[in-house]
Amino acid sequence: MDERARHLLKSLIEQHIAKGVPVGSRQLARDAGLNISPATVRNVMADLEDEGYLISPHTSAGRIPTHVGYRFFVDALLRVVPLSAESNRLLIHRIGFRAPDVEQVLHAATGILSELTHMAGFVRVPRRATRILRHVDFIALREREVLAIFVTDKGDVENRLIRTEHPFGTAELAQAANFFNATYGGRPLQDVIHNLQRDLQQSRHEMDRILRSAMELGEEMLEEDQQRMLIEGEFQWLDLPELAGSERLRELLAAVRQKRDLVHLLDESMRGSEVRLFIGEESGYAPLSDCSVVSAPYSVDGEVVGVLGVIGPMRMPYQQIIPLVDGTAQLLGRALSQS
Amino acid sequence: MDERARHLLKSLIEQHIAKGVPVGSRQLARDAGLNISPATVRNVMADLEDEGYLISPHTSAGRIPTHVGYRFFVDALLRVVPLSAESNRLLIHRIGFRAPDVEQVLHAATGILSELTHMAGFVRVPRRATRILRHVDFIALREREVLAIFVTDKGDVENRLIRTEHPFGTAELAQAANFFNATYGGRPLQDVIHNLQRDLQQSRHEMDRILRSAMELGEEMLEEDQQRMLIEGEFQWLDLPELAGSERLRELLAAVRQKRDLVHLLDESMRGSEVRLFIGEESGYAPLSDCSVVSAPYSVDGEVVGVLGVIGPMRMPYQQIIPLVDGTAQLLGRALSQS
DNA sequence: ACTAGCACTCATGATGGTTGAGTGCCAAGG
DNA sequence: CCTTGGCACTCAACCATCATGAGTGCTAGT
């Protein structure tokens, strides 16, 4: 592909991103800035179509990029622009501080992604597999109801109600908690569960019921984030002419609610430490075949624990979206880390 | 309005609910079961239109009920059917047990409402104003980061990260927590905050910073539920021919995201203890003027703490929706109460 | 190698006629 | 007086037709 073809492809994609309609040879010839006639442009476009970068919806429409075209565009032609000062200010304002509450800051990140991009924003909740158990508490709520509370070193808190056969006194529970903290505190959650499992096999004691439930809570904490992700702003898709009113939109919404496959896709993208793009079919996930996913992993204290990003039409302003998603990931990581 | 007119109105509304299209005189004459000609039906319908129960979208369409018509229908003509065995089973399966986690059961209730009705389900989170503070914990997370944890008697847990000027030792924090629990434990949250506010005015101590933050957390717990509600299944509205693709849908979604006015409306409906209906304009809230809201308050330990329900088109099968919303409210209340 | 010209395609939108469901009104009949 | 059949009228929905215009591929001439 020669320089001129590249330039035309770039120009075409930019126009299509801006307008959303197929781009014809006349308009492209005019806007590309080369001194070239529409007929010449047509020849080039025909070549690009043969090579799979473009496609025409029907004979007498202009052409639109394929996912291959977009891929070439972002890899070879795109020049990302730095985050606008205003967006940056907004980001910092919303998620720039060490959060008082993990849930809140995740929610804020999802929201700001969606707002600034006018697409759906998502945040995969932080993985807790390597978390360290900081503190456990058992609190008598009522007769025969005990509330177990787990705290990890990153400051997230989970709780669970346990019903017991016999009533427990405050002192008894405090003792159990002390034992628990002394034995398992300061160790990774995974170890805690593992050891607890082993230890419980041997003894048989009424207090076991509480410990066993505590273990289940720990297991849930690890399993839960296999599934959880926040997503917000799906309704923005209603504004897209390429999706609105069609069956595809329905499918997409259903798929996003399902989350399973999406979570799987995102976990893939957590391996690297860079922004990743899944353009159209590249995700290998049918309901997303008209969409692009831009994702970036975020790290807490140097370790990648989650991923966030946006889901929108293939036709999205990548040069702004990419730095935005990147910046959000950085800030979220910092907000969740030690200052 | 005589018996025949009532019967025809009932029949018309039932048909319109079932089919979603305007009902004409011929069809109504046939399906109403009275031995009556379409012309007669037309006369009756014209009267009903004059009285405001019906309206015709245009000259040669049939007629559809107004919100006045629906109101009369549900108040005077509707016979609610008991909850189907299957729905009941599903409800109990999903929210019939004392929940291990409050959030989870609220979420489950929202989901099941949406699924069973094919409309949007919502749950207003339980009010905590009258909750009793059961336990407070201060946990040193890292150097100069303290996690404050509040537990109420109903078993919900809130936490907040507090940054401190100076590092605190575990013993110090335990002492603070002990003091806190001894002084304020077992008292209603509102009192706790009030007293704390007063007590803090006098002394000036480094530990105050923690207590002050704890107070703020308490305040947030009370304020937060001014705003919070869960809502799910808005996307089901896409299937409705009367909303789909129009600007109204957009408005509705935006309004629901906004929540403010909606929450206000629902708080109104918490006064009684019965199922309440807001049909169309009755809500006094423009974006909802094409919709109906069916809501029912739920109680924990005998006290109304929240409200749940569904939002859907005016044209909804009230005779099934009403018992369903009612039943869900009962079950949710029970799931959150002492067994 | 580029371009002008030309025949061709096809979505889009306007036009107009037809159909069918439905209405209001009136006059005749129980 | 209520009911009913009849009739003229309305109007959305559907369909076919047509013009328009943007766009294409191809070819021949520069």
XYZ file of C-alpha atoms (C1' of nucleotides) in Angstrom:
738
model
C 0.000 0.000 0.000
C 1.580 3.249 -1.076
C 1.595 6.542 0.721
C -1.365 7.931 -1.148
C -3.540 4.938 -0.422
C -2.662 5.170 3.251
C -3.529 8.815 3.283
C -6.850 8.186 1.603
C -7.670 5.325 3.936
C -6.883 7.498 6.927
C -8.957 10.330 5.574
C -11.853 8.060 4.763
C -11.912 6.496 8.197
C -11.697 9.838 9.911
C -14.591 11.114 7.887
C -16.632 8.042 8.535
C -15.962 8.297 12.248
C -17.055 11.904 12.198
C -20.166 11.506 10.090
C -21.181 7.907 10.429
C -22.242 7.529 6.815
C -20.467 5.827 3.903
C -17.864 8.043 2.265
C -17.960 8.537 -1.492
C -15.169 9.269 -3.907
C -16.094 12.867 -4.587
C -16.211 13.912 -0.972
C -13.051 12.014 -0.183
C -11.196 13.590 -3.104
C -12.212 16.986 -1.888
C -11.434 16.510 1.799
C -8.247 14.488 1.513
C -6.313 17.557 0.428
C -4.509 15.763 -2.382
C -5.017 17.217 -5.818
C -6.719 14.220 -7.197
C -9.893 13.541 -9.116
C -12.728 11.426 -7.800
C -12.057 8.860 -10.502
C -8.542 8.304 -9.250
C -9.837 8.026 -5.754
C -12.250 5.405 -6.957
C -9.424 3.352 -8.352
C -7.573 3.494 -5.066
C -10.679 2.669 -3.134
C -11.366 -0.310 -5.337
C -7.907 -1.611 -4.522
C -8.437 -1.044 -0.805
C -11.696 -2.886 -1.032
C -10.008 -5.833 -2.730
C -7.481 -5.960 0.066
C -10.246 -6.081 2.655
C -9.894 -2.669 4.247
C -13.130 -1.267 2.943
C -16.530 -2.463 1.989
C -19.503 -0.835 0.335
C -22.894 -1.478 1.871
C -24.393 -1.553 -1.604
C -23.436 -0.709 -5.137
C -24.076 2.971 -5.114
C -23.249 3.954 -1.605
C -19.820 5.125 -0.607
C -17.522 2.875 1.374
C -17.052 2.172 5.041
C -14.063 0.642 6.805
C -14.040 -3.024 7.765
C -12.625 -4.150 11.075
C -9.422 -4.879 9.175
C -9.409 -1.301 7.989
C -9.886 0.015 11.496
C -7.146 -2.253 12.768
C -4.682 -0.921 10.208
C -5.854 2.566 11.010
C -5.200 2.341 14.735
C -1.947 0.426 14.350
C -0.302 2.378 11.566
C -2.115 5.611 10.888
C -3.450 6.842 14.169
C -1.762 9.522 16.160
C -3.274 9.678 19.623
C -3.792 13.129 21.020
C -3.004 13.852 24.641
C -5.888 14.025 27.020
C -7.595 17.397 26.896
C -6.990 19.601 29.892
C -10.657 19.683 30.671
C -11.125 15.935 30.575
C -8.080 15.533 32.718
C -9.403 17.965 35.257
C -12.721 16.172 35.321
C -11.079 12.803 35.754
C -8.956 13.989 38.624
C -11.909 15.633 40.230
C -13.955 12.458 40.102
C -11.453 9.735 40.823
C -8.205 11.491 41.589
C -8.238 10.997 45.324
C -7.653 8.081 47.556
C -11.153 6.820 47.879
C -12.953 6.532 51.173
C -14.761 3.542 49.738
C -13.699 1.143 47.022
C -17.174 0.620 45.592
C -17.646 4.332 45.271
C -14.521 4.997 43.317
C -15.185 2.092 40.955
C -18.618 3.464 40.367
C -17.253 6.922 39.767
C -14.759 5.589 37.238
C -17.474 3.735 35.347
C -19.617 6.822 35.296
C -16.962 9.213 34.131
C -15.877 6.869 31.344
C -19.404 6.684 30.103
C -19.979 10.399 30.357
C -16.844 11.534 28.641
C -17.031 9.058 25.799
C -20.788 8.970 25.314
C -20.487 5.220 25.218
C -20.827 2.446 27.749
C -18.092 2.447 30.371
C -17.096 -0.573 32.411
C -14.835 -1.447 35.292
C -13.858 -4.948 36.199
C -13.705 -5.078 39.990
C -10.268 -5.550 41.512
C -9.085 -9.069 41.852
C -8.562 -10.079 45.432
C -6.666 -13.315 45.029
C -3.434 -11.889 46.359
C -5.011 -9.770 49.038
C -3.895 -10.151 52.558
C -6.362 -10.742 55.313
C -6.016 -7.881 57.716
C -8.751 -8.355 60.206
C -11.740 -10.485 61.046
C -14.595 -9.664 63.342
C -17.490 -11.679 64.651
C -20.344 -9.612 65.992
C -23.434 -10.914 67.751
C -26.324 -9.278 65.996
C -29.167 -11.020 67.698
C -29.824 -14.264 69.391
C -28.185 -16.857 67.186
C -27.159 -14.464 64.449
C -23.531 -13.636 64.038
C -22.147 -11.169 61.552
C -18.727 -12.045 60.188
C -16.643 -9.217 58.772
C -13.510 -9.602 56.693
C -11.123 -6.767 56.034
C -8.248 -6.983 53.554
C -5.099 -4.924 53.462
C -6.459 -2.905 50.533
C -9.321 -1.822 52.703
C -12.225 -3.665 51.265
C -14.725 -5.095 53.596
C -17.081 -7.995 53.150
C -19.622 -9.248 55.583
C -21.899 -12.172 55.995
C -24.645 -13.200 58.302
C -24.240 -16.546 59.997
C -27.018 -18.346 61.781
C -25.879 -20.525 64.591
C -27.426 -23.417 66.468
C -26.652 -21.988 69.854
C -26.405 -18.399 71.010
C -22.930 -16.976 71.405
C -21.892 -14.336 73.838
C -19.857 -11.314 72.968
C -16.860 -12.611 74.848
C -16.927 -15.940 73.102
C -17.074 -14.305 69.718
C -14.295 -11.900 70.569
C -12.210 -14.878 71.547
C -12.955 -16.609 68.270
C -12.043 -13.480 66.357
C -8.835 -13.115 68.298
C -7.943 -16.674 67.557
C -8.733 -16.167 63.925
C -6.740 -12.991 63.637
C -3.784 -14.439 65.476
C -3.759 -17.606 63.394
C -4.604 -16.327 59.957
C -4.263 -12.549 60.027
C -1.626 -11.004 57.787
C -1.674 -13.885 55.349
C -2.990 -14.013 51.804
C -6.668 -14.822 51.524
C -5.964 -17.886 49.486
C -3.730 -19.330 52.167
C -6.219 -18.522 54.855
C -8.910 -20.484 53.145
C -6.652 -23.334 52.361
C -5.358 -23.656 55.898
C -8.756 -23.175 57.390
C -10.090 -25.950 55.259
C -7.376 -28.259 56.492
C -7.718 -27.246 60.128
C -11.448 -27.677 60.161
C -11.242 -31.241 58.958
C -9.779 -32.278 62.254
C -11.652 -30.586 65.069
C -15.359 -30.794 65.671
C -16.600 -27.961 67.745
C -19.631 -25.753 67.774
C -17.461 -22.756 67.057
C -16.539 -24.512 63.842
C -19.804 -23.509 62.362
C -18.768 -19.920 62.566
C -15.312 -20.592 61.279
C -16.708 -22.633 58.460
C -19.040 -19.844 57.446
C -16.162 -17.438 57.658
C -14.269 -19.659 55.297
C -17.179 -19.683 52.898
C -17.247 -15.929 53.038
C -13.576 -15.878 52.161
C -14.196 -18.219 49.271
C -16.986 -16.032 48.051
C -14.727 -13.028 48.159
C -12.366 -14.797 45.849
C -15.021 -16.246 43.594
C -17.252 -13.258 43.447
C -14.850 -11.153 41.517
C -14.691 -13.840 38.894
C -18.038 -12.442 37.864
C -18.374 -8.899 38.934
C -18.016 -5.924 36.725
C -19.689 -2.560 36.707
C -21.080 -1.232 33.499
C -22.913 1.973 32.904
C -24.211 4.036 30.034
C -25.499 1.255 27.814
C -28.379 3.547 27.043
C -26.013 5.787 25.111
C -26.111 3.152 22.402
C -29.640 4.233 21.656
C -28.221 7.341 20.010
C -26.180 5.401 17.498
C -27.834 5.196 14.101
C -25.938 1.999 13.287
C -27.432 0.161 16.235
C -30.649 1.905 17.183
C -33.866 0.041 16.734
C -32.290 -3.107 15.437
C -32.218 -6.557 16.870
C -28.475 -6.204 17.359
C -28.985 -3.686 20.100
C -31.180 -6.126 21.967
C -28.592 -8.846 21.609
C -25.857 -6.551 22.764
C -27.745 -5.493 25.840
C -28.545 -9.086 26.683
C -24.924 -10.086 26.216
C -23.716 -7.296 28.427
C -26.136 -8.297 31.128
C -24.941 -11.844 30.863
C -21.403 -10.646 31.496
C -19.850 -14.090 31.491
C -18.200 -13.987 28.090
C -17.424 -10.344 28.423
C -15.599 -10.939 31.661
C -13.663 -13.682 29.979
C -12.635 -11.371 27.172
C -11.536 -8.725 29.613
C -9.510 -11.125 31.686
C -7.599 -11.925 28.537
C -6.800 -8.274 28.126
C -5.456 -8.056 31.658
C -2.296 -9.885 30.725
C -0.508 -6.925 29.235
C -0.158 -3.560 30.847
C -1.130 -1.506 27.835
C -4.334 -0.249 26.345
C -5.915 -2.918 24.213
C -8.426 -2.694 21.423
C -10.849 -5.311 20.249
C -12.282 -4.084 17.008
C -15.437 -5.704 15.712
C -15.073 -9.417 15.222
C -11.650 -9.413 16.813
C -13.299 -10.042 20.151
C -14.469 -13.349 18.761
C -17.767 -12.706 20.438
C -20.736 -12.432 18.127
C -22.850 -9.805 19.888
C -19.849 -7.492 19.904
C -19.107 -7.878 16.229
C -20.349 -4.377 15.441
C -18.586 -2.860 18.404
C -15.159 -2.023 19.601
C -13.883 -2.493 23.101
C -11.090 -0.275 24.373
C -9.645 -1.549 27.618
C -6.759 -0.798 29.905
C -5.622 -2.737 32.951
C -5.180 -0.895 36.216
C -2.736 -1.700 38.947
C -2.795 -1.346 42.678
C 0.580 -1.145 44.347
C 2.293 -2.323 41.221
C 0.148 -5.329 40.567
C -2.514 -5.552 37.863
C -5.794 -6.235 39.600
C -8.453 -5.242 37.112
C -9.334 -3.727 33.802
C -11.592 -0.916 32.677
C -12.654 0.664 29.437
C -15.478 1.446 27.119
C -17.686 -0.389 24.668
C -18.955 1.512 21.691
C -19.398 1.382 17.972
C -16.398 0.505 15.800
C -16.760 4.033 14.587
C -15.348 5.754 17.649
C -12.796 8.561 17.948
C -9.941 6.274 18.953
C -7.349 9.003 19.157
C -9.249 10.528 22.075
C -10.723 7.391 23.563
C -7.421 5.609 23.945
C -5.701 8.233 26.092
C -8.864 8.697 28.064
C -9.162 5.032 28.938
C -5.464 4.915 29.662
C -5.617 7.945 31.909
C -8.627 6.622 33.770
C -6.854 3.354 34.426
C -3.823 5.175 35.801
C -5.899 7.349 38.054
C -8.073 4.526 39.295
C -5.009 2.494 40.121
C -3.538 5.371 42.012
C -6.797 6.077 43.793
C -6.862 2.515 45.050
C -3.191 2.409 45.955
C -1.299 3.762 48.850
C -0.855 7.464 48.150
C -72.293 4.713 34.237
C -74.553 1.709 33.886
C -73.664 -1.933 34.124
C -73.273 -2.393 30.400
C -70.945 0.553 30.032
C -68.780 -0.761 32.864
C -68.653 -4.156 31.250
C -67.664 -2.682 27.920
C -65.021 -0.478 29.499
C -63.583 -3.454 31.329
C -63.590 -5.535 28.203
C -62.015 -2.794 26.161
C -59.220 -2.219 28.634
C -58.521 -5.919 28.943
C -58.276 -6.226 25.206
C -56.064 -3.215 24.930
C -53.769 -4.535 27.627
C -53.547 -7.834 25.811
C -53.031 -6.509 22.307
C -51.634 -3.042 22.721
C -53.597 -1.573 19.851
C -56.711 0.623 19.844
C -59.934 -1.356 20.179
C -62.729 -0.796 17.689
C -66.444 -1.179 18.077
C -66.812 -4.302 15.994
C -64.192 -6.275 17.848
C -65.417 -5.082 21.192
C -69.009 -6.009 20.350
C -67.857 -9.474 19.408
C -65.574 -10.109 22.377
C -67.593 -8.493 25.119
C -70.057 -11.358 25.075
C -73.100 -9.112 25.205
C -75.523 -9.497 22.352
C -75.031 -6.052 21.044
C -74.334 -4.498 17.686
C -71.204 -2.477 16.932
C -73.349 0.603 16.478
C -74.613 0.358 20.013
C -71.116 -0.158 21.248
C -70.104 2.965 19.400
C -72.745 4.957 21.210
C -71.545 3.708 24.558
C -67.958 4.348 23.646
C -68.761 7.878 22.586
C -70.288 8.476 26.024
C -67.251 6.991 27.748
C -65.045 9.227 25.671
C -67.060 12.277 26.680
C -66.613 11.325 30.305
C -62.868 11.094 29.864
C -62.350 7.360 30.192
C -61.370 6.758 26.600
C -59.669 8.586 23.824
C -59.140 7.845 20.157
C -55.685 8.442 18.758
C -57.242 9.624 15.515
C -60.623 9.690 13.839
C -60.643 6.261 12.377
C -58.724 4.260 14.911
C -60.414 2.446 17.750
C -60.172 3.795 21.274
C -57.671 3.401 24.055
C -58.128 4.011 27.776
C -56.968 7.259 29.360
C -55.290 7.247 32.743
C -58.701 8.082 34.156
C -60.051 4.979 32.469
C -57.299 2.822 33.911
C -57.859 4.312 37.340
C -61.544 3.434 37.238
C -60.624 0.015 35.920
C -58.252 -0.844 38.759
C -60.444 0.696 41.444
C -63.832 -0.608 40.445
C -63.542 -3.305 37.824
C -60.369 -5.203 38.515
C -60.325 -8.503 40.288
C -56.774 -9.386 41.252
C -55.822 -12.988 40.805
C -53.739 -14.744 43.431
C -50.089 -15.193 42.691
C -49.477 -18.170 40.437
C -47.922 -21.152 42.145
C -44.940 -20.996 39.868
C -44.241 -17.328 40.449
C -44.613 -17.875 44.138
C -42.140 -20.713 44.063
C -39.689 -18.615 42.105
C -40.037 -15.715 44.490
C -39.435 -17.860 47.507
C -36.507 -19.511 45.857
C -34.869 -16.189 45.092
C -35.632 -14.077 48.126
C -37.410 -16.361 50.539
C -34.539 -16.885 52.931
C -32.889 -14.741 55.499
C -30.197 -13.171 53.424
C -26.533 -13.571 54.173
C -26.034 -10.122 52.732
C -28.460 -7.235 52.509
C -27.184 -5.937 49.172
C -27.574 -9.340 47.631
C -31.155 -9.836 48.593
C -32.121 -6.357 47.436
C -30.494 -7.089 44.138
C -32.254 -10.403 43.875
C -35.609 -8.752 44.538
C -35.019 -6.155 41.863
C -34.031 -8.834 39.405
C -36.939 -11.132 40.038
C -39.431 -8.280 39.780
C -38.026 -7.353 36.425
C -37.929 -10.899 35.160
C -41.407 -11.914 36.166
C -43.079 -8.757 34.936
C -40.979 -8.077 31.867
C -40.770 -4.505 33.029
C -38.321 -2.493 35.051
C -38.157 -3.505 38.709
C -36.925 -1.305 41.485
C -36.151 -1.498 45.163
C -35.691 1.495 47.366
C -32.938 0.591 49.843
C -34.006 0.232 53.453
C -34.097 3.369 55.476
C -31.642 3.360 58.326
C -32.807 6.348 60.310
C -34.102 4.263 63.170
C -31.325 1.700 63.107
C -29.379 1.030 66.187
C -25.628 1.167 66.170
C -24.402 -2.245 67.155
C -20.692 -2.102 66.756
C -17.851 0.078 65.600
C -14.366 -0.964 64.673
C -11.248 0.975 63.841
C -8.638 -1.003 61.969
C -5.145 0.169 61.100
C -4.754 -0.595 57.424
C -1.420 0.963 56.781
C 0.656 3.709 58.199
C -1.750 6.557 58.761
C -4.743 4.864 57.220
C -7.522 3.742 59.466
C -10.576 1.872 58.316
C -13.729 2.651 60.262
C -16.483 0.056 60.224
C -20.046 0.581 61.389
C -22.451 -2.252 62.015
C -26.145 -1.739 62.694
C -28.544 -4.069 64.444
C -30.089 -5.085 61.127
C -26.725 -6.328 60.035
C -25.661 -3.847 57.472
C -22.111 -2.779 57.409
C -20.544 0.410 56.146
C -16.912 1.276 56.067
C -14.782 4.267 55.381
C -11.115 4.958 55.004
C -9.729 7.668 57.226
C -6.369 9.277 56.704
C -4.753 10.491 59.858
C -1.993 12.954 60.625
C -0.126 10.602 62.889
C 0.128 6.839 62.861
C -2.016 4.954 65.317
C -1.197 1.673 66.933
C -3.556 -1.229 67.098
C -3.958 -0.848 70.827
C -4.817 2.801 70.553
C -7.429 2.124 67.936
C -8.912 -0.718 69.910
C -9.189 1.623 72.838
C -10.942 4.214 70.706
C -13.335 1.602 69.404
C -14.018 0.366 72.909
C -14.734 3.859 74.049
C -16.986 4.403 71.084
C -18.885 1.186 71.586
C -19.277 1.762 75.288
C -20.460 5.330 74.864
C -22.625 5.099 71.776
C -23.252 1.426 71.101
C -26.843 0.214 71.271
C -28.278 3.618 70.515
C -30.061 4.815 67.391
C -27.755 6.103 64.696
C -29.380 9.485 64.762
C -28.681 9.903 68.452
C -25.131 8.726 68.024
C -24.393 11.397 65.489
C -26.137 14.051 67.444
C -24.287 13.261 70.645
C -21.011 12.829 68.897
C -21.403 16.202 67.308
C -21.970 17.758 70.700
C -19.151 15.886 72.417
C -16.638 16.750 69.740
C -17.260 20.447 70.101
C -15.620 20.424 73.485
C -12.487 18.327 73.378
C -9.585 18.792 71.022
C -7.576 15.658 70.657
C -5.822 13.873 67.843
C -8.144 10.943 68.222
C -10.940 13.361 67.420
C -10.026 13.173 63.799
C -11.001 9.553 63.770
C -14.146 10.134 65.724
C -15.071 12.999 63.480
C -14.639 10.851 60.409
C -16.670 8.156 62.049
C -19.385 10.660 62.599
C -19.262 11.644 58.959
C -19.574 8.020 58.002
C -22.638 7.765 60.200
C -24.084 10.826 58.576
C -23.432 9.386 55.167
C -25.197 6.199 56.144
C -28.257 8.224 56.941
C -28.007 10.509 53.966
C -27.007 7.951 51.434
C -30.289 6.160 51.472
C -32.008 9.426 50.710
C -30.760 8.745 47.219
C -30.187 5.098 46.696
C -32.439 2.791 44.834
C -31.774 -0.221 42.710
C -33.415 -0.469 39.356
C -33.069 -3.145 36.766
C -34.609 -4.196 33.501
C -35.075 -0.803 31.927
C -34.049 -2.431 28.690
C -37.314 -4.346 28.683
C -38.936 -1.086 27.671
C -37.332 -1.481 24.291
C -39.859 -4.180 23.498
C -42.818 -1.921 24.004
C -44.237 -0.617 20.746
C -45.692 2.448 22.514
C -42.296 3.589 23.702
C -39.701 2.071 21.418
C -37.704 4.360 19.248
C -39.332 7.515 20.451
C -37.865 10.422 22.296
C -39.991 9.494 25.285
C -37.927 6.409 25.915
C -34.805 8.509 26.048
C -36.426 10.904 28.490
C -37.637 8.058 30.626
C -34.224 6.461 30.831
C -32.630 9.772 31.693
C -35.232 10.412 34.357
C -34.712 7.014 35.880
C -30.990 7.556 36.003
C -31.556 10.881 37.663
C -33.540 9.117 40.378
C -34.142 12.219 42.434
C -37.755 12.806 41.564
C -38.463 9.137 41.370
C -37.175 8.633 44.880
C -39.350 11.463 46.023
C -42.399 9.875 44.459
C -41.634 6.560 46.084
C -41.120 8.062 49.484
C -44.612 9.437 49.193
C -45.887 5.961 48.567
C -44.184 4.642 51.689
C -46.722 6.276 53.936
C -49.372 3.620 53.589
C -48.816 -0.080 53.939
C -50.684 -1.135 50.836
C -49.839 -1.554 47.200
C -50.056 1.767 45.429
C -50.523 2.595 41.791
C -49.493 5.707 39.969
C -51.119 5.570 36.596
C -49.796 7.841 33.895
C -49.941 11.488 34.833
C -51.005 10.629 38.358
C -47.372 10.558 39.337
C -47.221 14.239 38.493
C -43.896 13.557 36.887
C -43.718 14.292 33.190
C -41.332 11.560 31.996
C -43.580 8.983 33.629
C -46.751 10.245 32.035
C -46.953 7.258 29.699
C -46.095 4.798 32.431
C -47.563 3.260 35.486
C -45.728 2.620 38.708
C -46.877 -0.172 40.976
C -45.260 0.002 44.367
C -45.532 -1.674 47.732
C -43.759 -0.759 50.950
C -41.863 -3.434 52.804
C -41.314 -3.696 56.495
C -38.538 -5.022 58.641
C -39.525 -6.054 62.128
C -42.841 -4.317 61.803
C -41.549 -1.006 60.596
C -41.811 0.244 57.006
C -38.267 0.849 55.805
C -38.507 0.872 52.044
C -40.590 0.399 48.964
C -40.292 -1.698 45.851
C -42.199 -2.230 42.658
C -42.176 -2.020 38.922
C -42.326 0.660 36.273
C -43.947 -0.222 33.004
C -46.421 0.962 30.431
C -49.878 2.012 31.565
C -50.996 -0.993 29.607
C -49.849 -3.622 32.079
C -51.638 -6.707 33.424
C -52.483 -5.134 36.767
C -54.366 -8.099 38.099
C -51.161 -10.101 38.082
C -48.679 -7.325 38.731
C -50.350 -6.127 41.898
C -50.195 -9.418 43.786
C -46.694 -10.004 42.517
C -45.401 -6.694 43.798
C -47.274 -7.236 47.027
C -45.861 -10.708 47.485
C -42.344 -9.583 46.736
C -42.621 -6.830 49.319
C -43.801 -9.312 51.926
C -41.032 -11.739 51.182
C -38.331 -9.108 51.079
C -39.475 -7.744 54.395
C -39.389 -11.182 55.888
C -35.989 -11.944 54.383
C -34.589 -8.850 56.036
C -36.297 -9.426 59.353
C -35.542 -11.685 62.162
C -36.792 -15.095 61.098
C -0.693 7.230 -14.580
C -4.437 10.187 -14.310
C -8.866 11.918 -15.601
C -13.231 12.909 -18.028
C -17.163 10.865 -19.554
C -20.769 7.645 -19.587
C -23.910 4.059 -18.499
C -25.557 1.872 -14.674
C -27.131 0.941 -9.740
C -29.603 1.774 -5.879
C -31.285 4.100 -1.568
C -34.268 7.770 -0.606
C -38.151 10.473 -0.716
C -42.280 12.266 -2.881
C -46.646 11.209 -5.055
C -50.897 9.100 -5.486
C -54.173 5.474 -5.402
C -56.280 1.576 -2.819
C -57.693 -0.836 1.108
C -59.727 -1.622 5.395
C -60.766 -0.579 9.916
C -63.235 2.556 12.246
C -66.247 6.597 13.215
C -70.536 9.723 13.550
C -74.997 10.361 12.418
C -79.564 9.388 10.925
C -83.685 7.099 10.249
C -86.306 2.980 10.852
C -87.912 -0.663 13.957
C -88.818 -3.033 18.340
C -86.652 5.466 24.121
C -83.152 2.351 23.142
C -81.203 -0.381 19.472
C -79.741 -1.251 14.970
C -78.649 -1.171 10.009
C -77.057 1.815 6.677
C -74.242 5.302 4.800
C -70.885 8.812 4.086
C -66.622 10.028 5.746
C -61.798 9.779 7.745
C -57.407 8.228 8.079
C -53.292 5.157 8.772
C -51.069 1.743 6.341
C -49.652 -0.336 2.298
C -48.091 -0.471 -2.270
C -46.449 0.856 -6.750
C -44.415 4.316 -9.387
C -41.284 7.809 -10.374
C -37.653 11.250 -10.024
C -33.494 12.419 -7.817
C -28.908 12.185 -6.679
C -24.988 10.139 -4.881
C -21.999 6.864 -6.158
C -19.857 3.154 -8.869
C -17.090 0.566 -12.691
C -15.253 0.868 -17.009
C -13.124 2.812 -21.017
C -10.834 5.877 -23.864
C -8.200 9.857 -24.324
C -4.558 12.746 -22.576
